[in-house]
């Protein structure tokens, strides 16, 4: 089982990589303008995203994985995440139904996710740590 410190470090590294890759892509567009000022107080967590770039499947996958790794109630290293056209598929094994439910809820909270398919995410006694 991974410690909370290790999960936090992995999640931070993934978030940093995501931020750097999205800002590098933004920097390549010389015609890009500064975004208009937005009142973030009315936005939900799912509405926020670290870039002005469109939400892509790879961004969604990275964000879901980072949030799963940062969560203390989900074995993020045991869950595989794939995204196709905004549909997130979770697979692997978790120890309890509560862990599965938390993983699904976490994925649904990410901007750009249209649906979460957790049919391949199994609750298994063998997954107990």
Coordinates of C-alpha atoms in Angstrom, one line a residue:
X1 CA 0.0 0.0 0.0
X2 CA 1.2 3.4 -0.9
X3 CA 1.7 6.1 1.8
X4 CA -0.2 9.4 1.7
X5 CA 3.1 11.2 1.2
X6 CA 3.9 9.0 -1.8
X7 CA 0.5 9.5 -3.3
X8 CA 0.8 13.3 -2.8
X9 CA 4.2 13.3 -4.5
X10 CA 3.0 11.3 -7.5
X11 CA -0.2 13.5 -7.8
X12 CA 1.9 16.6 -7.6
X13 CA 4.3 15.3 -10.3
X14 CA 1.4 14.4 -12.6
X15 CA -0.2 17.8 -12.1
X16 CA 3.1 19.6 -12.8
X17 CA 3.6 17.6 -15.9
X18 CA 0.1 18.4 -17.1
X19 CA 0.6 22.1 -16.4
X20 CA 3.9 22.2 -18.2
X21 CA 2.6 20.4 -21.2
X22 CA -0.5 22.6 -21.5
X23 CA 1.5 25.8 -21.1
X24 CA 4.0 24.6 -23.7
X25 CA 1.2 24.0 -26.2
X26 CA -0.3 27.4 -25.4
X27 CA 3.2 29.1 -25.9
X28 CA 3.4 27.6 -29.4
X29 CA 0.4 29.7 -30.6
X30 CA 1.7 33.2 -31.2
X31 CA -1.8 34.5 -32.1
X32 CA -3.2 33.4 -28.7
X33 CA -4.6 36.2 -26.7
X34 CA -5.0 36.6 -23.0
X35 CA -8.3 35.1 -21.7
X36 CA -10.9 37.5 -20.5
X37 CA -11.2 37.9 -16.8
X38 CA -13.6 35.4 -15.3
X39 CA -15.4 35.5 -12.0
X40 CA -14.3 32.1 -10.6
X41 CA -16.6 32.3 -7.6
X42 CA -19.5 31.0 -9.5
X43 CA -17.6 28.1 -11.0
X44 CA -17.6 24.6 -9.6
X45 CA -14.5 22.5 -9.2
X46 CA -15.4 20.6 -12.3
X47 CA -15.5 23.8 -14.3
X48 CA -12.0 24.7 -13.5
X49 CA -9.0 23.6 -15.5
X50 CA -5.5 24.8 -15.6
X51 CA -5.4 25.9 -19.2
X52 CA -7.2 27.8 -21.9
X53 CA -6.7 24.8 -24.2
X54 CA -9.7 22.6 -25.0
X55 CA -10.2 19.7 -22.7
X56 CA -8.7 16.6 -24.4
X57 CA -9.0 13.0 -23.7
X58 CA -5.4 12.8 -22.6
X59 CA -5.9 15.8 -20.3
X60 CA -8.9 14.1 -18.7
X61 CA -7.0 10.8 -18.3
X62 CA -4.1 12.6 -16.6
X63 CA -6.4 14.7 -14.3
X64 CA -8.5 11.6 -13.3
X65 CA -5.4 9.6 -12.5
X66 CA -3.8 12.5 -10.5
X67 CA -7.0 13.0 -8.5
X68 CA -7.2 9.2 -7.8
X69 CA -3.6 9.1 -6.7
X70 CA -4.2 12.1 -4.4
X71 CA -7.3 10.6 -2.8
X72 CA -6.7 8.8 0.5
X73 CA -9.7 6.5 0.0
X74 CA -8.8 5.1 -3.4
X75 CA -6.0 2.9 -4.5
X76 CA -5.0 5.1 -7.5
X77 CA -2.1 2.9 -8.5
X78 CA -4.5 -0.1 -8.9
X79 CA -6.9 1.7 -11.2
X80 CA -6.3 2.0 -15.0
X81 CA -7.9 5.1 -16.6
X82 CA -8.6 5.5 -20.3
X83 CA -10.6 8.2 -22.0
X84 CA -12.2 8.2 -25.4
X85 CA -14.4 11.1 -26.5
X86 CA -15.0 12.2 -22.9
X87 CA -16.0 8.7 -21.7
X88 CA -13.7 7.6 -18.9
X89 CA -13.2 3.9 -18.5
X90 CA -11.9 2.6 -15.2
X91 CA -10.5 -0.9 -14.8
X92 CA -8.5 -2.9 -12.3
X93 CA -9.4 -4.1 -8.8
X94 CA -10.3 -2.3 -5.6
X95 CA -10.9 -3.8 -2.1
X96 CA -14.4 -2.4 -1.4
X97 CA -17.5 -1.0 -3.1
X98 CA -16.8 2.3 -1.3
X99 CA -13.4 2.6 -3.1
X100 CA -15.1 1.9 -6.4
X101 CA -17.8 4.5 -5.7
X102 CA -15.2 7.0 -4.8
X103 CA -13.2 6.4 -8.0
X104 CA -16.3 6.9 -10.1
X105 CA -17.3 10.0 -8.2
X106 CA -13.8 11.4 -8.6
X107 CA -13.8 10.8 -12.4
X108 CA -17.3 12.3 -12.8
X109 CA -16.0 15.5 -11.1
X110 CA -13.4 16.2 -13.9
X111 CA -14.2 18.8 -16.5
X112 CA -14.9 17.3 -19.9
X113 CA -16.1 13.9 -18.6
X114 CA -19.3 12.9 -20.3
X115 CA -19.7 9.5 -18.7
X116 CA -17.8 7.1 -16.5
X117 CA -17.8 3.3 -17.3
X118 CA -16.6 1.3 -14.3
X119 CA -17.8 -2.1 -15.5
X120 CA -14.2 -3.3 -15.6
X121 CA -13.4 -2.0 -12.1
X122 CA -13.9 -5.0 -9.9
X123 CA -14.4 -5.2 -6.2
X124 CA -12.1 -8.1 -5.2
X125 CA -11.1 -9.6 -1.8
X126 CA -7.7 -10.2 -3.4
X127 CA -7.3 -6.4 -3.8
X128 CA -7.3 -5.9 -0.1
X129 CA -4.1 -4.5 1.2

